[in-house]
Tab-separated table of C-alpha atoms in Angstrom:
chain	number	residue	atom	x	y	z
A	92	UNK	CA	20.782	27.352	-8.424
A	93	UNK	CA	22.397	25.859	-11.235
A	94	UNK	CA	20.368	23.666	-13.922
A	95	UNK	CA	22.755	21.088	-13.667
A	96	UNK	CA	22.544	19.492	-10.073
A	97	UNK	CA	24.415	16.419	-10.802
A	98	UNK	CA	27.889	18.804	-11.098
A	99	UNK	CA	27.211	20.041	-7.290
A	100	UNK	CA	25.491	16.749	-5.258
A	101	UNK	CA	27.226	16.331	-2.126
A	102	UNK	CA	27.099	12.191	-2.431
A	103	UNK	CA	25.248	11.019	0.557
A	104	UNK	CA	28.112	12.640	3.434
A	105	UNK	CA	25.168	14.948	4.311
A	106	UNK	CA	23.147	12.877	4.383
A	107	UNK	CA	24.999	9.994	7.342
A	108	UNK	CA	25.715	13.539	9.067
A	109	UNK	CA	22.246	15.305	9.373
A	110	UNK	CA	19.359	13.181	8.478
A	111	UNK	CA	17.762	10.943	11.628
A	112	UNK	CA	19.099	7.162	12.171
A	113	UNK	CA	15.368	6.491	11.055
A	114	UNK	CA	15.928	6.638	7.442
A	115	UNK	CA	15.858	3.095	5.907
A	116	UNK	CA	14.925	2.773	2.179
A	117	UNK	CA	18.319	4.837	1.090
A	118	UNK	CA	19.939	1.984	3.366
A	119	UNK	CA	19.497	-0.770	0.269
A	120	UNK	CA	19.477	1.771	-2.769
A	121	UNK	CA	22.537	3.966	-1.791
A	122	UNK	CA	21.957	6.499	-4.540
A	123	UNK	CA	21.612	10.478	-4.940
A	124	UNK	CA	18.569	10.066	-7.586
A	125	UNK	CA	17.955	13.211	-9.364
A	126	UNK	CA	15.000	12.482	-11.805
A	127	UNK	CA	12.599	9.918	-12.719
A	128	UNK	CA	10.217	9.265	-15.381
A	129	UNK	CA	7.365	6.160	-15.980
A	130	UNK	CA	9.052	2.733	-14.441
A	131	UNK	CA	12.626	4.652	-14.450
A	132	UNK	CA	14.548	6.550	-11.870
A	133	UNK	CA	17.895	8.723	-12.488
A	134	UNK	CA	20.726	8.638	-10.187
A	135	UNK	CA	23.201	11.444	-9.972
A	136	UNK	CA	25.807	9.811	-11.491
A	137	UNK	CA	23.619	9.833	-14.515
A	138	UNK	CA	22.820	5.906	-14.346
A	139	UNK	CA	18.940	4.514	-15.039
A	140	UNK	CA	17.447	2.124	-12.799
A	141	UNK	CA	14.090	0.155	-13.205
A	142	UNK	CA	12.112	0.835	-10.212
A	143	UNK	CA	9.927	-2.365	-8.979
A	144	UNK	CA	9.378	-0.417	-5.398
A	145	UNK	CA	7.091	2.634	-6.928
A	146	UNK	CA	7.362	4.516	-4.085
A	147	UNK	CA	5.863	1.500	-1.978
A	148	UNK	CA	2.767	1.450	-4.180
A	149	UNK	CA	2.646	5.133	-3.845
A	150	UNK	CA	3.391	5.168	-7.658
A	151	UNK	CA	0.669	3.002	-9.312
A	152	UNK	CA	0.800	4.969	-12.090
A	153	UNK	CA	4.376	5.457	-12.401
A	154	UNK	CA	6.657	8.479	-11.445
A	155	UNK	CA	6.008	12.245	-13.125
A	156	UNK	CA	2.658	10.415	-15.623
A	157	UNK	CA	2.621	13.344	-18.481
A	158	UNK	CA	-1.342	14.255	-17.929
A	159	UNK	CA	-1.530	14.611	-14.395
A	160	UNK	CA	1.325	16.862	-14.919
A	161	UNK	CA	0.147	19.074	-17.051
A	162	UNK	CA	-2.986	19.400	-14.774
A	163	UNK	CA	-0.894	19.771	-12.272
A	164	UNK	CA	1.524	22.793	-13.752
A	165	UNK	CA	-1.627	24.200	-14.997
A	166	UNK	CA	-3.246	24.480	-11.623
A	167	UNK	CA	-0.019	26.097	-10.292
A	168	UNK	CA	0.227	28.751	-13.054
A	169	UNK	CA	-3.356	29.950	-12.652
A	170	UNK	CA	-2.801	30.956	-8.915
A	171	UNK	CA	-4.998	27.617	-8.328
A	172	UNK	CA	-5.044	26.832	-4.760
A	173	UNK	CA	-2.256	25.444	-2.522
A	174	UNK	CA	-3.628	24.984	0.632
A	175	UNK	CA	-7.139	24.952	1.366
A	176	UNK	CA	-7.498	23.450	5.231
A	177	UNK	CA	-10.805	21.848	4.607
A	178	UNK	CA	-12.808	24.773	2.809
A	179	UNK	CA	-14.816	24.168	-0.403
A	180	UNK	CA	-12.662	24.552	-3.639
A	181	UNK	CA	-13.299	23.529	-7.276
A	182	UNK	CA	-10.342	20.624	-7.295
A	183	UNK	CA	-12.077	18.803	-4.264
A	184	UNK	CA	-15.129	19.172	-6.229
A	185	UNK	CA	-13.983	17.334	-9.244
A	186	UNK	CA	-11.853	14.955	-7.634
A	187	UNK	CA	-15.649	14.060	-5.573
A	188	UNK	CA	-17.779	13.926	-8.472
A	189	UNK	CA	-14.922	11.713	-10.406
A	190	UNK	CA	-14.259	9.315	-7.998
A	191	UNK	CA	-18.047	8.989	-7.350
A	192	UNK	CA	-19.044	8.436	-11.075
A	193	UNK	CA	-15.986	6.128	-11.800
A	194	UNK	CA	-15.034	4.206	-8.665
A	195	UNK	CA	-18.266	4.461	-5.968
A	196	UNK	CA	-21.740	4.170	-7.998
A	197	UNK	CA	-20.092	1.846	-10.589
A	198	UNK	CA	-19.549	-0.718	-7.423
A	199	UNK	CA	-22.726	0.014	-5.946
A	200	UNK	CA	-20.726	1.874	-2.782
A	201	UNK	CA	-22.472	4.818	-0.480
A	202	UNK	CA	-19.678	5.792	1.372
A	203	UNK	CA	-18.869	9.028	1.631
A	204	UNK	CA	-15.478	10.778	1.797
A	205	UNK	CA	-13.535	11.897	4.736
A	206	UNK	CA	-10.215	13.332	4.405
A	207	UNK	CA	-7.775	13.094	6.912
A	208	UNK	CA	-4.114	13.732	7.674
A	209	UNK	CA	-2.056	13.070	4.494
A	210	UNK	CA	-0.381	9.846	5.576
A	211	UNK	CA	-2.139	5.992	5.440
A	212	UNK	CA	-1.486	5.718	9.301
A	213	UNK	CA	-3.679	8.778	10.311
A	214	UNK	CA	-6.920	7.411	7.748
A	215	UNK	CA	-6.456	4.201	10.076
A	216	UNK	CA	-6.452	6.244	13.096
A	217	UNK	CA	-9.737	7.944	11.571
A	218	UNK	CA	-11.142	4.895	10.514
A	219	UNK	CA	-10.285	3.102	14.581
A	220	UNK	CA	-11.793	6.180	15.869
A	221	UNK	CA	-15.007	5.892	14.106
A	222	UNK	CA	-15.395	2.600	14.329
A	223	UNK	CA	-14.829	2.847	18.203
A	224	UNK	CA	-17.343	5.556	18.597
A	225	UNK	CA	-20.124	4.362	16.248
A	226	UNK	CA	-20.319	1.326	18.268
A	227	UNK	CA	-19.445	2.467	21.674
A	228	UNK	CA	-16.881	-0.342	22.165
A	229	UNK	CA	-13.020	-0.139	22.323
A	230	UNK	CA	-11.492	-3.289	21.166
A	231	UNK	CA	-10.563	-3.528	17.770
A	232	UNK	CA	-9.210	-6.933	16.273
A	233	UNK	CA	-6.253	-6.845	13.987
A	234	UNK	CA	-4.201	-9.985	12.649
A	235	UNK	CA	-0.680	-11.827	12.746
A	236	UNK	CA	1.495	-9.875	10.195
A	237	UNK	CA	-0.686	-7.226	9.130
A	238	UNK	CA	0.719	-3.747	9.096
A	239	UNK	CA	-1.291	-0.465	9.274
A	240	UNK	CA	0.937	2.396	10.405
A	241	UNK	CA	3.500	2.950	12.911
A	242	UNK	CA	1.298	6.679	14.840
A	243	UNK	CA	0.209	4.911	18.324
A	244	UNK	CA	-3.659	3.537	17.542
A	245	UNK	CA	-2.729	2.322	14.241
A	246	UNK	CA	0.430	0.508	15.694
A	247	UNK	CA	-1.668	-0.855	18.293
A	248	UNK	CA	-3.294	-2.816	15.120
A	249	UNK	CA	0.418	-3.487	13.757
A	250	UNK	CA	2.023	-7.077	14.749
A	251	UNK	CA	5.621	-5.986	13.812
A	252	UNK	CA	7.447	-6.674	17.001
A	253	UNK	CA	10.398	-4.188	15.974
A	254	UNK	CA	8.137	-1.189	15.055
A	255	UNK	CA	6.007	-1.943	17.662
A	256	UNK	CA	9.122	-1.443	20.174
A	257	UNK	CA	9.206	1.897	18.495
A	258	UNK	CA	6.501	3.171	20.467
A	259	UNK	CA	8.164	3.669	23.945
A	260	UNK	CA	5.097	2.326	25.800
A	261	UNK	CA	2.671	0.127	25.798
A	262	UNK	CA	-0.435	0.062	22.968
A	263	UNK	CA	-3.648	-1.023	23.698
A	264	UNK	CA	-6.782	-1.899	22.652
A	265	UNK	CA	-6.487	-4.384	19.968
A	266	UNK	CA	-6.670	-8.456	20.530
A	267	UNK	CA	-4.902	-10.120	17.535
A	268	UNK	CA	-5.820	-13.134	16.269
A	269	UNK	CA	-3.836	-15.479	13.477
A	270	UNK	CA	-4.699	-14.491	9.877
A	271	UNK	CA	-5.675	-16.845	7.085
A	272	UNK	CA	-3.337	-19.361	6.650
A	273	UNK	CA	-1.018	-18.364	9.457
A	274	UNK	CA	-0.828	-21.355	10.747
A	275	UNK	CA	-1.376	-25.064	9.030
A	276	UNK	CA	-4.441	-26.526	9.564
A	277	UNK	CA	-6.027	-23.917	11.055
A	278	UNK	CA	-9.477	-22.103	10.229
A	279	UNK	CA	-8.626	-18.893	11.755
A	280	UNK	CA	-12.000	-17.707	11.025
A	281	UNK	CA	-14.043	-20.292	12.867
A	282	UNK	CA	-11.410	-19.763	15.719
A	283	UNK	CA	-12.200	-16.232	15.926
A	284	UNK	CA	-16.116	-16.804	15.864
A	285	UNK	CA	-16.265	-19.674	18.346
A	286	UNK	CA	-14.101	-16.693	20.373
A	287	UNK	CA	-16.240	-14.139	20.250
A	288	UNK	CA	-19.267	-16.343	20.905
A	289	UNK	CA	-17.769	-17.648	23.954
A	290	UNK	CA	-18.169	-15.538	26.973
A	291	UNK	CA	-15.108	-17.081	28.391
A	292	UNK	CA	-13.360	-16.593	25.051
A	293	UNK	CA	-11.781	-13.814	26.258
A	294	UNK	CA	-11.846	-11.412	23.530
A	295	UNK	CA	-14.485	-8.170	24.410
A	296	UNK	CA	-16.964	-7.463	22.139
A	297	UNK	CA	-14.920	-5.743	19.308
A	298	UNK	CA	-15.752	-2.322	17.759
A	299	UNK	CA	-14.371	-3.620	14.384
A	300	UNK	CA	-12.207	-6.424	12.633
A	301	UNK	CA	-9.679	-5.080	10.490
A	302	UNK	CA	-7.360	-6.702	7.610
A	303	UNK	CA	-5.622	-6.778	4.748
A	304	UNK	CA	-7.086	-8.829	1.635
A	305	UNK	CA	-3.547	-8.947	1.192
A	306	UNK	CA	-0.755	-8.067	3.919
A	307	UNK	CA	2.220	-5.644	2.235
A	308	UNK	CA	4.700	-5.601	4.493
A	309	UNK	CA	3.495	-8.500	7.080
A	310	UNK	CA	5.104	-10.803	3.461
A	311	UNK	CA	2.268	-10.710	0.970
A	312	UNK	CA	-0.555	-13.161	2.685
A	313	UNK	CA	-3.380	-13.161	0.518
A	314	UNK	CA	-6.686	-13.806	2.342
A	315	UNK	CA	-9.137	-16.038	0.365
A	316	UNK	CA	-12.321	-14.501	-0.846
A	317	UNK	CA	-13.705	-17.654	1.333
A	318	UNK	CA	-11.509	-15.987	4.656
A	319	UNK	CA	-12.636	-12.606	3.843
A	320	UNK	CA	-16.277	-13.088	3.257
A	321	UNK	CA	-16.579	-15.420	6.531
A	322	UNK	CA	-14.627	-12.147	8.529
A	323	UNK	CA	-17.340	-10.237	7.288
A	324	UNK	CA	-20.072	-11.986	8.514
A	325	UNK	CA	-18.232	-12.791	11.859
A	326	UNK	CA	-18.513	-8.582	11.781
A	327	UNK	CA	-21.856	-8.106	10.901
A	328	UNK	CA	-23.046	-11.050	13.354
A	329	UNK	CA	-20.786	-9.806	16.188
A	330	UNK	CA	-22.387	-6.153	15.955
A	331	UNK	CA	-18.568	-4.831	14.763
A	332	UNK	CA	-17.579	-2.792	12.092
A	333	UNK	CA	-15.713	-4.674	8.732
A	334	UNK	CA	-12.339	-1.851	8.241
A	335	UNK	CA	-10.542	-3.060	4.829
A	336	UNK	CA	-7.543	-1.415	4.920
A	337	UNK	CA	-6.855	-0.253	0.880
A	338	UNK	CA	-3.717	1.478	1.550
A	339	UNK	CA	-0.799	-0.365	0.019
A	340	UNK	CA	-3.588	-3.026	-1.604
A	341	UNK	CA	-5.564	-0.206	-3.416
A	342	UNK	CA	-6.004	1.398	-6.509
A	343	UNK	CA	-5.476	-1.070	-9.395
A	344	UNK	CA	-2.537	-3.463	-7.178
A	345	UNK	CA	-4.353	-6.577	-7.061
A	346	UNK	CA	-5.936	-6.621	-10.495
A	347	UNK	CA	-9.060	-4.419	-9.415
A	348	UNK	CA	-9.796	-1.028	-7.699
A	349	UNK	CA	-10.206	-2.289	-4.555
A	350	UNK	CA	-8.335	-5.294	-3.022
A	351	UNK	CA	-11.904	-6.767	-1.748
A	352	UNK	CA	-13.716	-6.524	-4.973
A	353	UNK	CA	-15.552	-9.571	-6.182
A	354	UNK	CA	-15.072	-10.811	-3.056
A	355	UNK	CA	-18.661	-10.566	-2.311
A	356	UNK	CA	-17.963	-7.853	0.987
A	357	UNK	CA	-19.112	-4.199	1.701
A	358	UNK	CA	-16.497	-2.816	4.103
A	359	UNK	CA	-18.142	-0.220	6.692
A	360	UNK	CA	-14.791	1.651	6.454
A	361	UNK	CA	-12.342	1.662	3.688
A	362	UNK	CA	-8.675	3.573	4.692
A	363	UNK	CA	-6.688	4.452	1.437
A	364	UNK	CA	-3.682	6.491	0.835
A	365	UNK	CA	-0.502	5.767	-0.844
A	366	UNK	CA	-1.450	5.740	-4.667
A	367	UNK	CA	-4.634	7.644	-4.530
A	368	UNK	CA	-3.717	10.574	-5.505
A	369	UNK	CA	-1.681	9.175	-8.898
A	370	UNK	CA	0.861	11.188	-8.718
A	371	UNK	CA	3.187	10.303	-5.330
A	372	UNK	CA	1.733	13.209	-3.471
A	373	UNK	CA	0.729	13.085	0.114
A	374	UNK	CA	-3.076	12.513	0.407
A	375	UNK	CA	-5.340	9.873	2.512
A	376	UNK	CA	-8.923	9.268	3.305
A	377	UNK	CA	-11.435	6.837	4.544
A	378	UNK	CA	-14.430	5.685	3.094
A	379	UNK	CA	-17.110	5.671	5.776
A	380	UNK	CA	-21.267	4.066	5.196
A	381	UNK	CA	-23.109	7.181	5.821
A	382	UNK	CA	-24.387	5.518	9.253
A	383	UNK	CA	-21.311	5.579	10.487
A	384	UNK	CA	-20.096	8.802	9.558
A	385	UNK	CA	-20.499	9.996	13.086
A	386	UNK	CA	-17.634	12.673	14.039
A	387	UNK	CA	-18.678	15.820	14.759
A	388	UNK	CA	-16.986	19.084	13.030
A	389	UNK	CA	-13.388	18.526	13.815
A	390	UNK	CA	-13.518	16.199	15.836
A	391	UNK	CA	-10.775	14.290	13.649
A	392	UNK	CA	-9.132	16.982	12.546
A	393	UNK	CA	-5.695	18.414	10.999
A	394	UNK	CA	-4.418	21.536	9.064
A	395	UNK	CA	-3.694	19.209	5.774
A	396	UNK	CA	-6.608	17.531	5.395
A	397	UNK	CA	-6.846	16.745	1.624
A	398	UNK	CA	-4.154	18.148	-0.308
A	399	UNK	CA	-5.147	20.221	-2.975
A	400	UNK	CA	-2.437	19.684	-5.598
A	401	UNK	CA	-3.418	15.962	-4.560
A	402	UNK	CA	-7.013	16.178	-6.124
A	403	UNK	CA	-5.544	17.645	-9.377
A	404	UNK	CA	-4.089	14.413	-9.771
A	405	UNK	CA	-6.140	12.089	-8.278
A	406	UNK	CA	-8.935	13.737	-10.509
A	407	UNK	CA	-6.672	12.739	-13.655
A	408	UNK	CA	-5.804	9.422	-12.506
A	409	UNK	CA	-9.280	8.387	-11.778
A	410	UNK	CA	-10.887	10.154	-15.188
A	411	UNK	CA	-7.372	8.438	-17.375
A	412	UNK	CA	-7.519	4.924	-15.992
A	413	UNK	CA	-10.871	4.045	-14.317
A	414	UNK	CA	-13.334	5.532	-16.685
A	415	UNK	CA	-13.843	2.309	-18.769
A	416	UNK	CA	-12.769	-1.494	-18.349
A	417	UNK	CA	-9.676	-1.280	-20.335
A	418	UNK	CA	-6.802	-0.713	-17.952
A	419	UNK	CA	-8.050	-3.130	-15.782
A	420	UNK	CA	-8.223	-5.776	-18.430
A	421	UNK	CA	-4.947	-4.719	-19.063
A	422	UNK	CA	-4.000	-5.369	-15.524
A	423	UNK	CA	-5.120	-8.939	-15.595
A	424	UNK	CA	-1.959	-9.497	-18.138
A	425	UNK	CA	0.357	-8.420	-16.971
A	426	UNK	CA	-0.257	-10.097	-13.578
A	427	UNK	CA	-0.255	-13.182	-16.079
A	428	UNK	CA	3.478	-11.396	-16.969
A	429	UNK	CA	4.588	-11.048	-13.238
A	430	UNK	CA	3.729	-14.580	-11.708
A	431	UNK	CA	5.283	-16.550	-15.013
A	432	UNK	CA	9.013	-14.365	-14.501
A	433	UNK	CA	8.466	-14.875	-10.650
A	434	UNK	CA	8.055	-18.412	-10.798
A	435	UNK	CA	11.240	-18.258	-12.721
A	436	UNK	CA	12.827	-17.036	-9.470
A	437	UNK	CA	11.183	-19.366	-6.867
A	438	UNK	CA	12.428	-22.520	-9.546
A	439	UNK	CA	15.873	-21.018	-8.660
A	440	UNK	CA	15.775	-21.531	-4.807
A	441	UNK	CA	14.754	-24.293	-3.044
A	442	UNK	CA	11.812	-24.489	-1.130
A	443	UNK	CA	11.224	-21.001	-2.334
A	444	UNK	CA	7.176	-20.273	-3.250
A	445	UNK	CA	5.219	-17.251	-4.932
A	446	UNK	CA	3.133	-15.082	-2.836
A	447	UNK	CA	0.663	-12.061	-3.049
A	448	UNK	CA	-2.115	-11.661	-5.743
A	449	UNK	CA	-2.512	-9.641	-8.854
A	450	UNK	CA	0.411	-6.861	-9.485
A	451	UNK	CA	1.687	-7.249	-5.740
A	452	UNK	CA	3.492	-10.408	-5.472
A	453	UNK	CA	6.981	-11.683	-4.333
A	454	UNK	CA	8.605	-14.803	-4.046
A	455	UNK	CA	9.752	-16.340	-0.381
A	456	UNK	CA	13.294	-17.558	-0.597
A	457	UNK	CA	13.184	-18.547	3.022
A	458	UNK	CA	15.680	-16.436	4.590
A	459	UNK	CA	16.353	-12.433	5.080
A	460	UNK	CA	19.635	-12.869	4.164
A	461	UNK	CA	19.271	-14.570	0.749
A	462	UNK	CA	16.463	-11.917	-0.329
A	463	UNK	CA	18.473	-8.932	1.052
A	464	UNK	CA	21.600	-10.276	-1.013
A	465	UNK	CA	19.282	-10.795	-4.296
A	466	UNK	CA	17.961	-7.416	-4.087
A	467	UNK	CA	21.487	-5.713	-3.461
A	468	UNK	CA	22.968	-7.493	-6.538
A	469	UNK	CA	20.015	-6.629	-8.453
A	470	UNK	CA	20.272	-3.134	-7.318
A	471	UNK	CA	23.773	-3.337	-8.755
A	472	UNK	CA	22.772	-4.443	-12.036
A	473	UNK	CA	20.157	-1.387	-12.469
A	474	UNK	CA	16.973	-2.689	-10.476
A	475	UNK	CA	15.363	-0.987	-7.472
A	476	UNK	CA	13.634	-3.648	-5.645
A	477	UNK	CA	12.972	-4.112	-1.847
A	478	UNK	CA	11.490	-7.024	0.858
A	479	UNK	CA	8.931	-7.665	3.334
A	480	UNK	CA	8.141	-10.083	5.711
A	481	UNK	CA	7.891	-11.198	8.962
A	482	UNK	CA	11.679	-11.725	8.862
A	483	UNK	CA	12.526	-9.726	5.682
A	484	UNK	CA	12.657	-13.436	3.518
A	485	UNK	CA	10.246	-11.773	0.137
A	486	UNK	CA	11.467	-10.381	-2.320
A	487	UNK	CA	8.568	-7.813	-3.174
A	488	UNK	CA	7.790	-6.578	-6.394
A	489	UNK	CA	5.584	-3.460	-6.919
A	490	UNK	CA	6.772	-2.304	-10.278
A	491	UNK	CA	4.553	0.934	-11.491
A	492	UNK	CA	0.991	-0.982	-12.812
A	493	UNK	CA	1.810	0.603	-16.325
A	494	UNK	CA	4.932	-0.475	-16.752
A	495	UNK	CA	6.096	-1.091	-20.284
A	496	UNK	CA	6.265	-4.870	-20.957
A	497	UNK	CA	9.883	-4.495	-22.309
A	498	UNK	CA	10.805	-2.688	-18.974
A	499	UNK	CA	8.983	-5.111	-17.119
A	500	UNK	CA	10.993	-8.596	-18.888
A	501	UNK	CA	13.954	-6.293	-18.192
A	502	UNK	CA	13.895	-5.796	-14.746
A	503	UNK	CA	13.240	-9.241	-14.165
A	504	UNK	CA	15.945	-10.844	-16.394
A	505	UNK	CA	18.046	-8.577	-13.733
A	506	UNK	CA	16.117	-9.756	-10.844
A	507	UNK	CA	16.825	-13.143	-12.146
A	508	UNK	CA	20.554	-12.944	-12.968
A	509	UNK	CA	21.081	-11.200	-9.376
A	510	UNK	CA	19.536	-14.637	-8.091
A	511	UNK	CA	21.924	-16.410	-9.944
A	512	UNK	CA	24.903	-14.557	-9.136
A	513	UNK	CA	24.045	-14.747	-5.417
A	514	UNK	CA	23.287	-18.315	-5.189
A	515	UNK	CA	26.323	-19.728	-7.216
A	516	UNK	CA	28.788	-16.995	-5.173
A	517	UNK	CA	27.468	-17.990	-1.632
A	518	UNK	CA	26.743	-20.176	0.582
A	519	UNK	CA	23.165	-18.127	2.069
A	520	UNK	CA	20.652	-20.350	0.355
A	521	UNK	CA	22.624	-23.507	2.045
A	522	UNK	CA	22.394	-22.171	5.491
């Protein structure tokens, strides 16, 4: 093969002619990328572009981080192990005893580990299962907008009404209830207990509540600590499990660890994927309390569960940025960074407001068409950035948490001259 690919890329012809209609992030950044490095991908053509998607928060860390690496190109040489089903191996031990020492005792958590298929979706199919047998009830409740995976249980849990018409038949066994501030006036969480303590409420006796301290693609709802703390009591008092799903949330996006730190709340089942293993590769897992760690030998099972190249780099990760107080203090400034250039862009558009918390915020322009235009001129001008929402109306931004802060000013002056462009050159933000 030759070194240099960019002389021999077939453009994208193959790939409109082979690859399933399903593809959809290539759909907004039409580009043959070749190579990418910290807060920057490389597109065939030779071009840089500021990436403020990071692999949907699969990138925390940025793309191809120099020390997990190494690690990693050293545990390749040395015949370390590929594939290891679920057997013993010295890289699942470290990446245990790190993420114990750094991330579990330090925040007084027992839970232990279980490693499941490599994708977020099948740790909240674990973590449904669990839940559901622990308790020996089948309802789960889920809420307006939140997203957890589009493999049947966890879509079940999912309230997007065009992924959920993916499924080809019915899903069952969730009741969904409105989340925190879904709609005005409302205290959705006194709704939900007054429910649940009503026999004619209608809602059976749920195996577990699960949420999002802050909902990716459902538009970036934050919960309140207030919401989230009163959920977890609802839990505890209703005799159902408290699932936190960490998967887009996780790992340093909102300013901590865990989304639900400091909130005051001990989940009974924590799913993460996504970013956990530091380096973009595939590898997911739920936290479980110990009393609820009740599957039997394979009982959840699957031929990749943990990836061993995963722990490599999850081990670095961990041991690099969690092992003292600085990146996270770090963290807190540049969120400072990100919601003082966003509210830049919300000044820009009418009605428009900030949303998310921490490093995982956006700005609702109040229309899919208006954010889909910004983020298409912006691509133009060098920036990948996407949306979310219940109708596609944020404009997301999950720029790689170590971002340089030059990078980071740069990518949104071109986020904000993209806004301007659009709005003085159409008539979207009108309509």
């Amino acid at each position: 093969m030759p070194k240099d690919m960019t002389a021999t890329m077939p453009g994208t012809a193959i790939f409109e002619r082979r690859e399933s209609a399903a593809r959809s992030y290539c759909r907004g950044i039409p580009t043959v990328f070749t190579k990418a490095s910290g807060s920057v991908m490389t597109g065939a053509d030779g071009r840089d572009y500021i990436d403020f998607l990071a692999g949907c928060s699969s990138l925390n860390y940025g793309h191809n981080d120099a020390d997990m690496k190494s690690a990693l190109i050293d545990h390749i040489a040395g015949d370390g192990i590929a594939h290891g089903l679920d057997l013993h191996t010295t890289t699942k031990a470290a990446f245990l005893d790190a993420f114990e020492r750094q991330i579990l005792t330090p925040r007084g958590m027992d839970h232990r580990v279980m490693f499941t298929g490599p994708t977020g979706a099948n740790a909240v199919e674990a973590a449904m299962k669990i839940a559901r047998k622990s308790t020996g009830r089948t309802n789960v409740v889920a809420f307006t907008n939140g997203f957890h995976g589009v493999t049947m249980g966890a879509l079940a849990a999912t309230g997007n009404g065009y992924h959920r018409g993916g499924a080809g038949m019915e899903t069952q066994g969730v009741t969904r209830v409105p989340f925190d501030g879904y709609a005005d006036g409302l205290d959705s969480a006194a709704l939900l207990d007054q429910m649940l303590s009503d026999n004619s409420g209608g809602i059976d006796a749920p195996a577990a509540i699960m949420l999002e301290a802050v909902q990716g693609e459902g538009g970036l709802n934050a919960a309140s600590a207030e919401f989230v703390r009163a959920i977890a009591d609802i839990a505890k008092r209703h005799g159902a499990l408290l699932i936190m799903d960490d998967i887009q949330a996780g790992c340093g996006r909102t300013g901590k660890f865990f989304s639900f730190e400091e909130m005051g709340v001990m989940p009974d089942l924590v799913p993460l994927a996504k970013s956990i293993s530091g380096f973009g590769l595939p590898l997911a897992m739920v936290l479980v309390r110990p009393e609820h760690d009740v599957f039997g030998p394979a009982e959840h099972n699957g031929t990749f569960r943990g990836n061993t190249h995963a722990f490599v780099t999850a081990r670095v990760a961990i041991e690099k940025f969690w092992s003292d107080d600085a990146f996270e203090a770090d963290l807190a400034r540049r969120a400072d960074l990100i919601q003082s250039r966003l509210s830049e862009l919300a000044e820009l558009v009418p009605g428009a407001y900030l949303k998310g918390r921490g490093l995982m915020r956006g700005v609702d322009v109040g229309s899919g068409d208006l954010a889909a235009a910004i983020c298409k001129r912006a691509f133009d001008g060098g920036l990948i950035i996407e949306t979310s929402g219940n109708e596609d109306q944020v404009v997301k931004v999950l720029a790689p948490l170590t971002t340089p802060d030059t990078l980071l000013s740069r990518g949104f002056d071109i986020l904000l001259d993209a806004a301007r462009d659009v709005l003085a050159t159409t008539k979207i933000a009108a309509e």
